[in-house]
Coordinates of C-alpha atoms (C1' of nucleotides) in Angstrom, one line a residue:
Chain A
M1015 CA -7.5 47.9 18.9
K1016 CA -7.5 50.4 16.6
Y1017 CA -3.6 49.1 14.5
I1018 CA -4.7 45.5 15.2
D1019 CA -7.9 45.8 13.1
K1020 CA -5.9 48.7 10.6
L1021 CA -3.7 46.3 10.2
R1022 CA -5.6 43.3 9.2
N1023 CA -8.2 45.2 6.5
S1024 CA -5.0 45.9 4.6
G1025 CA -3.9 42.3 4.7
L1026 CA -1.5 43.0 7.4
R1027 CA -0.8 40.7 10.2
P1028 CA -1.0 42.6 13.0
T1029 CA 2.2 41.9 14.8
K1030 CA 4.1 42.6 17.5
Q1031 CA 7.1 44.7 15.3
R1032 CA 4.3 46.0 12.9
L1033 CA 1.9 47.0 16.5
Q1034 CA 5.1 48.3 17.9
I1035 CA 6.6 50.3 14.8
C1036 CA 2.3 51.8 14.0
E1037 CA 2.1 53.5 17.8
V1038 CA 5.3 55.6 17.0
L1039 CA 5.0 56.3 13.3
F1040 CA 0.9 57.2 14.3
N1041 CA -0.2 57.6 17.6
T1042 CA 1.6 60.6 18.1
E1043 CA 0.2 64.3 18.2
R1044 CA 1.4 65.9 15.1
T1045 CA 3.0 64.0 12.0
F1046 CA 6.1 64.2 11.4
H1047 CA 9.0 63.2 8.6
F1048 CA 11.7 60.7 8.8
T1049 CA 14.9 58.9 7.4
I1050 CA 15.0 54.2 9.0
N1051 CA 18.4 56.0 10.3
E1052 CA 15.6 58.7 13.1
L1053 CA 13.6 56.2 12.7
E1054 CA 14.9 53.3 13.7
Q1055 CA 16.7 55.6 17.2
K1056 CA 13.3 56.7 17.8
I1057 CA 12.3 52.9 18.7
K1058 CA 15.1 52.0 20.8
D1059 CA 14.0 55.1 22.4
R1060 CA 10.8 54.4 22.9
I1061 CA 10.4 50.2 23.0
D1062 CA 12.1 47.6 25.4
N1063 CA 12.8 45.2 22.5
K1064 CA 14.4 45.3 19.7
I1065 CA 12.9 44.8 16.7
S1066 CA 15.2 44.4 13.9
L1067 CA 16.3 46.5 11.1
A1068 CA 16.0 44.4 8.4
T1069 CA 11.5 44.7 9.8
I1070 CA 12.1 48.7 10.7
Y1071 CA 12.5 48.1 6.6
N1072 CA 10.2 46.0 5.7
T1073 CA 7.6 47.2 8.1
V1074 CA 8.2 50.4 6.4
H1075 CA 7.7 49.5 2.8
A1076 CA 5.0 47.8 3.3
F1077 CA 3.3 50.6 5.0
E1078 CA 4.1 52.2 2.4
K1079 CA 2.9 50.7 -0.8
K1080 CA -1.0 50.4 1.1
G1081 CA -0.8 54.6 1.9
Y1082 CA 0.7 54.4 5.3
L1083 CA 3.2 56.1 4.2
K1084 CA 4.6 59.0 2.0
Q1085 CA 8.0 59.3 0.0
I1086 CA 9.0 62.6 -0.6
P1087 CA 11.6 63.1 -3.1
V1088 CA 15.0 65.3 -2.0
N1089 CA 18.3 65.0 -3.0
S1090 CA 20.2 63.2 -0.2
N1091 CA 22.1 59.5 0.4
Q1092 CA 19.0 58.6 2.5
T1093 CA 15.7 58.2 1.8
Y1094 CA 13.1 60.2 4.0
F1095 CA 8.7 59.9 5.2
D1096 CA 6.2 61.6 6.0
T1097 CA 3.9 60.7 7.7
N1098 CA 1.1 63.3 6.7
I1099 CA -0.1 61.5 4.2
T1100 CA -2.4 64.0 3.6
D1101 CA -1.9 66.8 -0.4
H1102 CA 0.3 68.4 0.6
H1103 CA 5.0 70.4 -0.2
H1104 CA 7.9 70.6 1.6
F1105 CA 10.1 73.2 2.2
Y1106 CA 14.0 71.7 2.4
N1107 CA 16.4 73.3 4.1
L1108 CA 19.6 73.0 2.8
K1109 CA 22.2 73.3 5.0
D1110 CA 20.2 70.8 8.3
G1111 CA 18.2 68.5 6.0
K1112 CA 15.0 69.7 7.4
L1113 CA 12.0 69.2 5.8
I1114 CA 8.8 71.1 6.9
D1115 CA 5.1 71.2 5.9
L1116 CA 3.6 73.5 3.4
E1117 CA 0.5 73.9 3.0
N1118 CA -1.7 73.0 0.2
S1119 CA -2.8 76.5 0.6
D1120 CA 1.0 78.0 1.0
V1121 CA 0.8 76.8 -2.5
G1122 CA -2.0 77.0 -4.1
P1123 CA -3.6 74.5 -5.9
I1124 CA -1.2 73.2 -9.2
N1125 CA -3.2 72.0 -12.5
I1126 CA -1.0 70.0 -14.8
K1127 CA -1.6 70.8 -18.3
R1128 CA -0.4 69.0 -20.1
K1129 CA -0.8 65.0 -20.4
I1130 CA 0.7 61.9 -21.3
D1131 CA -1.1 59.1 -23.3
G1132 CA -1.6 56.1 -20.9
K1133 CA 0.1 57.2 -17.9
K1134 CA -1.7 58.8 -14.9
I1135 CA 0.0 60.7 -11.7
K1136 CA -0.1 59.6 -9.3
S1137 CA 0.9 62.2 -7.7
I1138 CA 2.3 65.7 -7.7
E1139 CA 4.8 67.1 -4.8
V1140 CA 6.5 70.1 -4.1
L1141 CA 9.9 70.3 -2.8
V1142 CA 11.4 74.0 -2.1
K1143 CA 14.9 74.4 -1.8
L1144 CA 15.5 76.5 1.1
E1145 CA 19.4 78.4 2.4
D1146 CA 20.6 81.1 4.1
Chain B
M98 CA 37.1 76.4 -27.9
K99 CA 34.0 77.6 -26.8
Y100 CA 34.3 75.2 -23.0
I101 CA 38.3 76.9 -22.4
D102 CA 36.0 79.8 -21.5
K103 CA 33.6 78.8 -19.7
L104 CA 35.8 76.7 -18.2
R105 CA 38.1 79.3 -17.6
N106 CA 35.2 82.4 -16.0
S107 CA 34.2 80.0 -13.4
G108 CA 37.8 79.3 -11.8
L109 CA 37.9 75.8 -13.4
R110 CA 41.1 74.0 -15.4
P111 CA 40.5 73.2 -18.3
T112 CA 41.4 69.6 -19.1
K113 CA 40.4 67.2 -21.7
Q114 CA 38.6 65.5 -19.4
R115 CA 36.3 68.1 -18.3
L116 CA 36.5 69.7 -22.1
Q117 CA 35.1 65.7 -23.3
I118 CA 32.0 65.7 -20.7
C119 CA 31.2 69.1 -21.8
E120 CA 31.0 67.6 -25.7
V121 CA 29.0 65.1 -23.5
L122 CA 26.6 67.2 -20.9
F123 CA 26.3 70.1 -24.0
N124 CA 26.8 69.6 -26.6
T125 CA 23.5 68.8 -27.9
E126 CA 20.5 69.3 -29.5
R127 CA 18.6 69.0 -26.7
T128 CA 19.1 69.0 -23.3
F129 CA 18.5 65.8 -21.2
H130 CA 18.2 64.6 -17.6
F131 CA 21.2 61.1 -16.9
T132 CA 21.8 59.5 -13.8
I133 CA 26.4 59.0 -13.4
N134 CA 26.3 55.1 -15.3
E135 CA 24.7 56.6 -17.6
L136 CA 26.2 59.7 -18.4
E137 CA 29.5 57.3 -18.1
Q138 CA 28.4 54.9 -20.7
K139 CA 27.8 58.5 -23.2
I140 CA 31.5 59.2 -22.1
K141 CA 33.1 55.6 -23.1
D142 CA 30.5 55.5 -26.4
R143 CA 32.0 58.6 -27.4
I144 CA 35.1 59.1 -26.4
D145 CA 38.4 57.1 -27.2
N146 CA 40.5 57.9 -23.8
K147 CA 39.2 56.5 -20.4
I148 CA 37.3 59.1 -17.7
S149 CA 38.0 57.8 -14.4
L150 CA 34.3 57.3 -12.8
A151 CA 35.8 59.2 -10.1
T152 CA 36.5 61.8 -12.1
I153 CA 33.2 62.1 -13.7
Y154 CA 31.6 62.1 -10.2
N155 CA 34.0 65.2 -9.7
T156 CA 32.9 66.7 -12.8
V157 CA 29.6 66.1 -12.3
H158 CA 29.6 68.3 -8.7
A159 CA 31.7 71.0 -10.0
F160 CA 29.3 71.8 -13.1
E161 CA 26.5 71.9 -10.2
K162 CA 28.3 73.5 -8.3
K163 CA 28.8 76.1 -11.5
G164 CA 25.2 75.6 -12.2
Y165 CA 25.9 74.4 -15.2
L166 CA 23.9 71.1 -14.1
K167 CA 20.8 70.3 -11.6
Q168 CA 20.6 68.7 -9.7
I169 CA 16.5 66.5 -10.0
P170 CA 14.8 65.7 -6.8
V171 CA 13.5 61.5 -7.1
N172 CA 13.1 59.3 -5.5
S173 CA 15.8 56.4 -6.7
N174 CA 19.6 55.1 -5.5
Q175 CA 20.7 56.7 -8.3
T176 CA 21.2 60.5 -8.4
Y177 CA 19.5 62.3 -11.8
F178 CA 20.6 65.4 -13.3
D179 CA 19.1 68.0 -15.8
T180 CA 21.7 70.0 -19.1
N181 CA 18.4 71.6 -18.4
I182 CA 19.0 74.4 -16.1
T183 CA 16.2 76.5 -16.6
D184 CA 13.1 76.7 -14.4
H185 CA 11.4 73.6 -15.5
H186 CA 9.5 70.7 -14.4
H187 CA 9.1 67.2 -14.3
F188 CA 7.1 64.1 -15.3
Y189 CA 8.1 60.9 -13.7
N190 CA 7.8 57.6 -14.2
L191 CA 7.9 55.3 -11.6
K192 CA 7.1 52.6 -14.2
D193 CA 11.4 53.1 -17.0
G194 CA 12.2 56.0 -13.7
K195 CA 12.8 57.7 -17.2
L196 CA 11.7 61.8 -17.0
I197 CA 10.7 64.0 -19.1
D198 CA 10.7 67.4 -18.8
L199 CA 7.0 70.0 -18.4
E200 CA 6.8 73.5 -20.1
N201 CA 6.7 76.0 -17.3
S202 CA 3.7 76.4 -19.1
D203 CA 2.4 73.2 -18.2
V204 CA 2.1 73.9 -14.8
G205 CA 1.3 77.3 -14.2
P206 CA 3.8 79.8 -11.9
I207 CA 3.9 78.3 -8.2
N208 CA 3.4 81.5 -5.2
I209 CA 4.4 79.8 -2.0
K210 CA 3.2 82.6 -0.3
R211 CA 4.7 81.1 3.4
K212 CA 8.3 82.3 4.4
I213 CA 10.5 81.0 7.2
D214 CA 12.4 83.2 8.4
G215 CA 16.2 84.2 7.8
K216 CA 15.7 81.9 4.6
K217 CA 15.4 82.0 0.6
I218 CA 14.1 79.7 -1.9
K219 CA 17.2 78.4 -4.0
S220 CA 14.8 76.4 -5.6
I221 CA 10.7 75.1 -6.3
E222 CA 10.7 72.0 -8.5
V223 CA 7.5 69.3 -9.1
L224 CA 7.9 66.3 -9.7
V225 CA 5.0 64.9 -10.7
K226 CA 4.6 61.1 -10.6
L227 CA 3.1 58.7 -13.3
E228 CA 1.8 55.1 -13.2
D229 CA 0.1 53.6 -15.0
Chain C
dC209 C1' 61.3 76.0 -17.6
dA210 C1' 60.6 75.8 -12.8
dG211 C1' 57.9 75.6 -9.2
dC212 C1' 52.8 75.6 -7.5
dT213 C1' 48.8 73.5 -7.0
dA214 C1' 45.0 71.9 -9.2
dT215 C1' 43.4 68.0 -11.3
dT216 C1' 42.9 62.9 -13.0
dT217 C1' 43.3 57.6 -10.8
dA218 C1' 42.9 53.1 -9.1
dG219 C1' 41.4 51.1 -6.3
dA220 C1' 39.7 51.2 -1.4
dA221 C1' 36.1 53.0 2.2
dC222 C1' 32.3 54.0 3.1
dC223 C1' 27.0 53.4 3.9
dA224 C1' 21.6 53.2 2.7
dT225 C1' 19.1 49.7 0.9
dT226 C1' 18.0 44.9 -0.3
dA227 C1' 18.7 39.5 -0.5
dT228 C1' 19.0 34.9 2.2
dA229 C1' 17.7 31.9 4.4
dA230 C1' 16.9 30.1 8.7
dA231 C1' 14.0 30.4 12.9
dC232 C1' 8.7 31.8 14.2
dT233 C1' 4.9 32.9 14.4
dA234 C1' -0.7 34.3 13.3
dT235 C1' -4.3 32.2 12.0
dA236 C1' -7.0 28.9 10.2
dT237 C1' -9.5 25.0 9.2
dA238 C1' -9.4 20.4 12.1
Chain D
dT1415 C1' -6.3 22.6 20.8
dA1416 C1' -3.8 20.2 17.9
dT1417 C1' -1.4 21.0 13.3
dA1418 C1' -0.5 22.5 9.4
dT1419 C1' 1.3 27.0 6.4
dA1420 C1' 1.6 30.9 4.9
dG1421 C1' 3.9 34.8 6.7
dT1422 C1' 7.1 37.8 9.7
dT1423 C1' 11.3 38.3 11.6
dT1424 C1' 15.9 38.1 12.5
dA1425 C1' 21.2 38.1 11.8
dT1426 C1' 24.6 38.8 8.9
dA1427 C1' 26.1 38.7 3.7
dA1428 C1' 25.8 40.9 -0.3
dT1429 C1' 25.1 44.6 -3.8
dG1430 C1' 26.1 48.8 -5.3
dG1431 C1' 25.8 54.2 -5.5
dT1432 C1' 29.1 57.5 -3.8
dT1433 C1' 33.4 59.2 -1.7
dC1434 C1' 38.0 58.7 0.0
dT1435 C1' 42.8 59.1 -0.7
dA1436 C1' 46.7 59.0 -1.8
dA1437 C1' 50.2 58.9 -5.8
dA1438 C1' 50.9 60.3 -10.2
dT1439 C1' 49.7 63.9 -14.1
dA1440 C1' 48.9 68.2 -16.1
dG1441 C1' 47.6 73.2 -16.5
dC1442 C1' 49.3 77.4 -14.8
dT1443 C1' 52.1 81.9 -14.0
dG1444 C1' 56.2 83.9 -13.7

DNA sequence: CAGCTATTTAGAACCATTATAAACTATATA
DNA sequence: TATATAGTTTATAATGGTTCTAAATAGCTG
């Protein structure tokens, strides 16, 4: 019951819906990027019962807050998430709106030399936009 | 008539509205970041006549396409633009949603080692999220 | 000036996301 | 095991940024 513990350990009740969403998000060979609409579709395809769109939003946000998902900053009308929560960056294909992981070794270390008083760095994200 | 030429040279008719928006965007000591709503407010403050919101959207998009503005990728419900079109990066203060320019020298060169067949890099953007 | 096309405009439409409030459920406690 | 309670789910409405529409207006070329 790996997801039950995962959820309980982070203070989230292991409800049927959350466990099912965990299956879709985390029980995979590879990590992946998604928008809420894409996730909704994936869930529909794999799950018998219906999960309300509001619950999908709630769950994704709860998981993000707990650090199980990352939001990727892109210019799009939809929000992109990533199940890969390790430090890494992205190509963004402007033509089809798809993201491609960039390993850290593909980018090299990024050292931010400037500091802002009273603030600390939460994340450093590189977005490489691709065109034809 | 610097803006008249600027517009004509890029195939945009120098209309009254576009020239006024140019004044607000480009006739400044410093470059700045803005959302459409913030720009709408700035225009209201500086211009007598009214410019329709649709025109502001149209103009900002036209200017972006011509390379006079850049969109900044952030996770926000609003789109952020930058009048600084030089290569540079950003701090993003999560608390108040404000952006701060990072000079290229504050970040160091970024060398993307990986290539995607048939695609070329349009831009490389680093977003450094700040928290308290 | 005439005629053509680009641009502006108010308002409607769109659509991702968030809020609401009622029904339901996990869980702790007795 | 029953019960209370706080957390969740849900359908639906509301919100709000952005885009669309179609009519009016304004640059521009001949």
